[in-house]
Amino acid sequence: MASPIAVTAPAAPARGGSLKRSLGLWAIVGLGLGYMTPTVVFDTFGIVSGQTDGAVPSAYLIALVIMLLTAVSYGKMVRVYPAAGSAYTYVRESIHPNAGFMVGWASLLDYLLLPMVNALIIRLYLEQVFPALPAWVTVVVYTLFVTTVICLSMRGTSNLNMVLLIGAILAMIAFVVFAVIELVRGAGAGTIVSAEPFVHDGVTMSALLTGATVVCFSFIGFDAVTMYTEEAKSIRIMPKAILLTVLIGGLIFLVSAYFAQLRFPTNAPFGEFTDDPLPQIGLLVGGRVFQAILVAAGFVAALASGLASHASVARMLLVMGRNNVLPKKVFGYVSPRTRTPILNVIVVGAVTLLAMTFSLDTISSYINFGALIAFTFVNLTVIVHFAWREGRRHTARDRFTFIVLPGVAMLLTGVLWSQLHADALIAGCVWAAIGFVYLLVITKGFRIQPKGFDENQPVTGVNKQLTDQHAQEER
């Protein structure tokens, strides 16, 4: 699962120069899809199938509609703040710095847990392929590897996305082919055309909304494409790139979920492995060889996502430290030898070790808590900025574009937020309460404004992935 914040944002201005506008529409869409990690549809399939009574495609369809509406809002705001790209910045600038801080604080929980979810997915893969391997060994080895790599360098992780995307899509096409062959032969539902995966007796709207809340986890990261705004050939392509990323990603999820649901109407074939049935899906539809291929695709994608998310949250903590949002001596420290925020990287690694015990269902709910809050507020910023501040509410078209559409999206994301697991709601509210108290402290009772901590902010001494021009200067 990829991080919602990309690792290829502009380098620190101290280097001079600027980013080259070299990315076209489809290059940006490809990067966005790579961050979304298409194979995640198989990781959560067993969980969602159980929750929806075998209607995973319907859950994806609901989530896709909501994410498309939210993507439209991101597209509007990226035109207003082309160099930012985060919900935190949109809320900070459009509504109020304190509101922005709280949205950023909620998102920080997501960023801290995203590296853990990749470790958890890899742990679940290896538990099925190598049952004798203790879970703690997998998590410790993975965490040590990723933490060491990021400690040595913050660069070079995102270039893998396009290669991984192509590999993942090829593996998913192979899955569809194998599934169709088996369905024609009578396996599963015994047909390739059926409405059963979407609706049948026993399916309730409440269950579908719960499932849609979980599969929103699959879409997390689509907003990362906003980080490529300064590298796009034209800023005008960004709204379309965001929308296409969600649409194409959603269709990939929908088609894969449809054939998976036809082939596996219930979770019975997965046995004890419903938490992450990807290896079992590969084994049951294509045998040992295809299982190895599908697991390899998921494994490598999770590893690359883990590297990107680990680097992103370490850098976000660095920005918070440098701006005194967090204690500067710890979080603002940069190793003079490696030029990386080594203490932050270690902190994120320590959180990642919790993957030894948590379930994918629980962690995805925690992550969705902050993500859905961020999505809700991005929709709200459209109303505040365009309809309120700019006064674009006097024509029917403006009211529909800047009030009705974002208002419906805000309402629907709010509905999904209310369907989160009770434990996630409790933990998220506790986290928000801690953030509110902390905000009171750093603003001295709201007498001063909180400092910024967008991960995209430049930080002296620690650049994100260098552009070709900067790399030439380095050499």
XYZ file of C-alpha atoms in Angstrom, residues 92-455:
364
model
C -4.867 25.498 6.346
C -5.054 28.066 3.545
C -8.786 27.893 2.765
C -10.337 27.494 6.206
C -7.952 28.157 9.125
C -4.447 27.153 10.237
C -5.826 25.433 13.348
C -8.244 23.358 11.265
C -5.369 22.546 8.927
C -3.271 21.397 11.868
C -5.993 19.008 13.039
C -6.433 17.539 9.550
C -2.661 17.170 9.280
C -2.523 15.567 12.718
C -5.203 13.038 11.719
C -3.248 12.299 8.529
C -0.051 11.826 10.544
C -1.647 8.724 12.085
C -2.111 7.310 8.572
C 1.449 8.076 7.584
C 2.847 6.420 10.714
C 0.795 3.262 10.124
C 1.263 2.901 6.351
C 4.803 1.427 6.671
C 3.405 -1.038 9.195
C 0.657 -2.235 6.876
C 3.237 -3.154 4.221
C 5.175 -5.166 6.800
C 1.914 -6.815 7.821
C 1.014 -7.764 4.240
C 4.445 -9.324 3.678
C 4.124 -11.154 6.998
C 0.765 -12.603 5.925
C 2.207 -13.688 2.561
C 5.100 -15.562 4.136
C 2.922 -17.145 6.824
C 1.046 -18.937 4.044
C 3.995 -19.823 1.825
C 6.317 -20.747 4.730
C 4.031 -21.753 7.633
C 6.954 -22.696 9.890
C 8.478 -19.207 9.707
C 7.636 -17.237 12.895
C 5.750 -13.996 12.237
C 8.121 -11.946 14.365
C 11.120 -13.020 12.263
C 9.505 -11.726 9.069
C 8.548 -8.397 10.634
C 11.934 -7.834 12.287
C 13.926 -8.691 9.147
C 11.680 -6.546 6.939
C 11.811 -3.608 9.342
C 15.582 -3.764 9.726
C 16.032 -3.883 5.944
C 13.729 -0.975 5.159
C 14.948 1.135 8.079
C 18.578 0.611 7.063
C 17.902 1.500 3.422
C 16.064 4.711 4.351
C 18.706 5.644 6.941
C 21.341 5.493 4.203
C 19.364 7.321 1.521
C 15.988 9.019 1.110
C 16.120 8.763 -2.685
C 15.422 6.296 -5.428
C 12.278 4.500 -4.245
C 9.651 5.982 -6.556
C 11.401 5.134 -9.841
C 10.286 1.531 -9.368
C 6.613 2.427 -9.574
C 6.123 2.138 -13.320
C 7.935 -1.208 -13.545
C 5.983 -2.544 -10.574
C 2.728 -1.256 -12.020
C 3.271 -3.073 -15.326
C 4.211 -6.280 -13.508
C 1.207 -6.067 -11.195
C -1.231 -5.418 -14.047
C 0.181 -8.333 -16.060
C -0.236 -10.602 -13.031
C -3.830 -9.407 -12.598
C -4.603 -9.983 -16.283
C -3.255 -13.509 -15.876
C -5.541 -13.960 -12.856
C -8.594 -12.908 -14.893
C -7.632 -15.334 -17.683
C -7.196 -18.237 -15.240
C -10.435 -17.342 -13.451
C -12.415 -17.218 -16.710
C -11.072 -20.624 -17.759
C -12.090 -22.133 -14.420
C -15.507 -20.463 -14.440
C -16.238 -21.794 -17.924
C -15.311 -25.241 -16.636
C -17.878 -24.910 -13.844
C -15.795 -23.748 -10.899
C -17.208 -21.158 -8.469
C -20.355 -19.548 -9.847
C -19.935 -21.496 -13.097
C -20.506 -18.436 -15.292
C -18.623 -15.307 -16.343
C -21.748 -13.101 -16.539
C -23.786 -12.657 -13.376
C -25.244 -9.964 -11.132
C -24.617 -12.128 -8.044
C -21.277 -10.465 -7.150
C -23.125 -7.133 -6.922
C -26.465 -7.994 -5.383
C -28.202 -11.102 -4.068
C -30.363 -12.223 -1.171
C -28.832 -11.347 2.183
C -26.857 -8.306 1.000
C -27.688 -5.145 2.957
C -26.742 -1.514 2.324
C -25.228 -1.285 5.793
C -22.921 -4.207 5.016
C -21.964 -2.701 1.652
C -21.099 0.630 3.286
C -18.942 -1.181 5.823
C -17.206 -2.995 2.979
C -16.812 0.244 1.029
C -15.110 1.778 4.062
C -12.528 -1.006 4.020
C -11.895 -0.888 0.260
C -11.294 2.865 0.466
C -7.942 1.641 1.754
C -7.247 0.488 -1.822
C -7.597 4.037 -3.139
C -5.312 5.701 -0.600
C -2.488 7.308 -2.513
C -4.428 8.611 -5.533
C -3.910 12.146 -4.210
C -0.135 11.588 -4.400
C -0.200 12.667 -8.044
C -0.711 16.259 -6.894
C 2.933 16.175 -5.827
C 3.940 16.024 -9.504
C 2.265 19.340 -10.341
C 5.547 21.218 -10.752
C 6.880 18.472 -13.024
C 3.781 18.282 -15.246
C 4.104 19.642 -18.766
C 1.092 21.796 -17.983
C -0.804 22.383 -14.752
C -4.001 22.028 -16.772
C -3.535 18.268 -17.040
C -3.488 17.741 -13.261
C -7.269 17.591 -12.594
C -7.611 15.086 -15.456
C -4.642 13.073 -14.169
C -6.164 12.830 -10.678
C -9.550 11.792 -12.073
C -8.065 9.222 -14.474
C -5.924 7.726 -11.711
C -8.994 7.094 -9.574
C -11.138 5.925 -12.506
C -8.595 3.506 -13.991
C -7.516 2.256 -10.565
C -11.149 1.781 -9.574
C -11.925 -0.153 -12.769
C -8.924 -2.426 -12.152
C -10.190 -3.086 -8.629
C -13.755 -3.579 -9.849
C -12.913 -6.067 -12.631
C -10.537 -8.033 -10.406
C -13.046 -8.133 -7.553
C -15.826 -9.213 -9.929
C -13.970 -12.254 -11.241
C -12.574 -13.087 -7.824
C -16.105 -13.014 -6.380
C -17.426 -15.247 -9.185
C -14.594 -17.713 -8.636
C -14.869 -17.568 -4.830
C -18.520 -16.882 -3.882
C -17.603 -17.579 -0.249
C -14.434 -17.513 1.836
C -14.532 -21.265 2.469
C -11.689 -22.070 -0.006
C -9.335 -19.723 1.880
C -9.637 -21.631 5.140
C -7.801 -19.798 7.913
C -6.257 -17.275 5.518
C -9.176 -14.880 4.946
C -7.166 -11.980 6.424
C -5.007 -11.866 3.286
C -5.986 -14.530 0.740
C -3.735 -13.345 -2.115
C -1.434 -16.413 -1.948
C -4.445 -18.744 -1.767
C -6.118 -17.002 -4.706
C -2.969 -17.500 -6.774
C -2.711 -21.153 -5.762
C -6.358 -22.012 -6.367
C -6.698 -20.385 -9.782
C -3.269 -21.096 -11.278
C -1.384 -23.621 -9.179
C 1.986 -23.287 -7.466
C 3.679 -21.430 -10.314
C 1.037 -18.722 -10.527
C 0.908 -18.510 -6.738
C 4.622 -17.710 -6.772
C 4.109 -15.085 -9.500
C 1.199 -13.394 -7.725
C 2.920 -13.456 -4.333
C 6.104 -12.078 -5.901
C 4.140 -9.225 -7.507
C 2.414 -8.405 -4.229
C 5.642 -8.801 -2.234
C 7.738 -6.482 -4.391
C 4.941 -3.909 -4.629
C 4.509 -3.949 -0.838
C 8.266 -3.580 -0.353
C 8.490 -0.585 -2.706
C 5.432 0.951 -1.074
C 7.008 0.374 2.329
C 10.194 2.173 1.300
C 8.255 5.150 -0.102
C 5.883 5.478 2.859
C 8.690 5.046 5.415
C 10.742 7.787 3.736
C 7.735 10.106 3.469
C 6.662 9.946 7.092
C 10.279 10.280 8.286
C 10.572 13.441 6.238
C 7.217 14.776 7.448
C 8.427 14.309 11.040
C 11.590 16.178 10.056
C 9.559 19.142 8.764
C 7.582 19.131 12.023
C 10.839 19.054 13.981
C 12.518 21.804 11.951
C 9.439 24.019 12.416
C 9.253 23.242 16.166
C 5.877 21.535 15.818
C 7.647 18.553 17.432
C 10.776 18.746 19.666
C 13.516 19.990 17.337
C 16.454 18.217 19.003
C 14.968 14.808 18.210
C 12.736 15.207 15.165
C 14.728 17.990 13.538
C 18.015 16.081 13.669
C 19.769 15.156 10.427
C 22.753 12.813 10.430
C 25.804 14.713 9.130
C 27.172 11.504 7.636
C 24.141 10.128 5.771
C 22.226 13.438 5.497
C 19.029 11.656 6.506
C 16.685 12.194 9.499
C 17.996 9.014 11.058
C 16.147 9.307 14.404
C 12.819 9.778 12.624
C 13.513 6.763 10.427
C 14.186 4.676 13.537
C 10.984 5.913 15.204
C 8.958 4.862 12.156
C 10.773 1.516 12.187
C 9.783 1.003 15.829
C 6.123 1.623 14.935
C 6.449 -0.825 12.019
C 7.423 -3.595 14.456
C 3.816 -3.560 15.717
C 2.947 -5.496 12.546
C 3.810 -8.637 14.558
C 0.431 -8.567 16.297
C -2.123 -6.410 14.450
C -4.576 -7.673 11.827
C -4.962 -6.133 8.362
C -8.625 -5.361 9.071
C -7.768 -3.350 12.184
C -4.841 -1.432 10.732
C -6.692 -0.549 7.511
C -9.530 0.861 9.653
C -7.100 3.027 11.626
C -5.563 4.315 8.407
C -8.964 5.001 6.867
C -9.935 7.112 9.906
C -7.511 9.883 9.001
C -7.814 9.405 5.244
C -11.593 9.840 5.261
C -11.297 12.926 7.460
C -8.795 14.372 4.979
C -11.069 13.558 2.020
C -14.063 15.125 3.784
C -12.186 18.348 4.446
C -10.800 18.593 0.906
C -14.386 18.567 -0.333
C -15.226 21.238 2.236
C -12.347 23.456 1.066
C -13.900 23.583 -2.412
C -17.098 25.035 -0.950
C -15.228 27.489 1.281
C -12.726 28.666 -1.319
C -14.866 28.883 -4.440
C -18.434 29.369 -3.209
C -17.674 31.481 -0.139
C -14.383 33.319 -0.682
C -14.651 33.818 -4.435
C -18.445 34.210 -4.382
C -19.027 31.635 -7.126
C -22.510 30.663 -5.990
C -24.855 32.914 -7.965
C -25.459 30.737 -11.039
C -26.953 27.257 -11.220
C -23.740 25.920 -12.726
C -21.575 27.395 -9.969
C -23.887 26.128 -7.246
C -23.799 22.637 -8.713
C -20.015 22.681 -9.289
C -18.842 24.345 -6.089
C -21.562 23.446 -3.573
C -23.643 20.427 -4.611
C -20.873 18.125 -5.927
C -18.385 18.688 -3.091
C -21.254 18.723 -0.595
C -22.462 15.285 -1.724
C -18.881 13.968 -1.678
C -18.370 15.374 1.818
C -21.591 13.764 3.038
C -20.718 10.383 1.516
C -17.176 10.334 2.920
C -18.708 11.223 6.267
C -21.046 8.231 5.965
C -18.082 5.935 5.276
C -16.215 7.426 8.233
C -19.172 6.567 10.488
C -18.980 2.922 9.326
C -15.424 2.418 10.582
C -14.651 -0.284 13.124
C -15.502 0.873 16.668
C -11.910 0.369 17.815
C -10.665 2.559 14.973
C -13.152 5.297 15.839
C -12.122 5.204 19.495
C -8.392 5.179 18.725
C -8.822 7.895 16.108
C -10.805 10.126 18.447
C -8.185 9.653 21.173
C -5.473 10.583 18.661
C -7.478 13.661 17.623
C -7.955 14.658 21.279
C -4.206 14.412 21.865
C -3.657 16.569 18.783
C -6.148 19.178 20.020
C -4.458 19.423 23.424
C -1.075 19.634 21.704
C -2.420 22.379 19.429
C -3.499 24.344 22.500
C 0.039 24.072 23.865
C 1.983 25.051 20.728
C -0.383 27.940 19.937
C -0.370 29.110 23.582
C -4.124 28.846 23.810
C -4.771 29.794 20.161
C -2.923 33.112 20.552
C -0.448 32.286 17.769
C -0.756 30.263 14.592
C 0.677 26.734 14.383
C 3.720 26.284 12.173
C 3.392 24.400 8.875
C 4.378 20.793 8.417
C 3.444 19.806 4.877
C 5.819 17.027 3.835
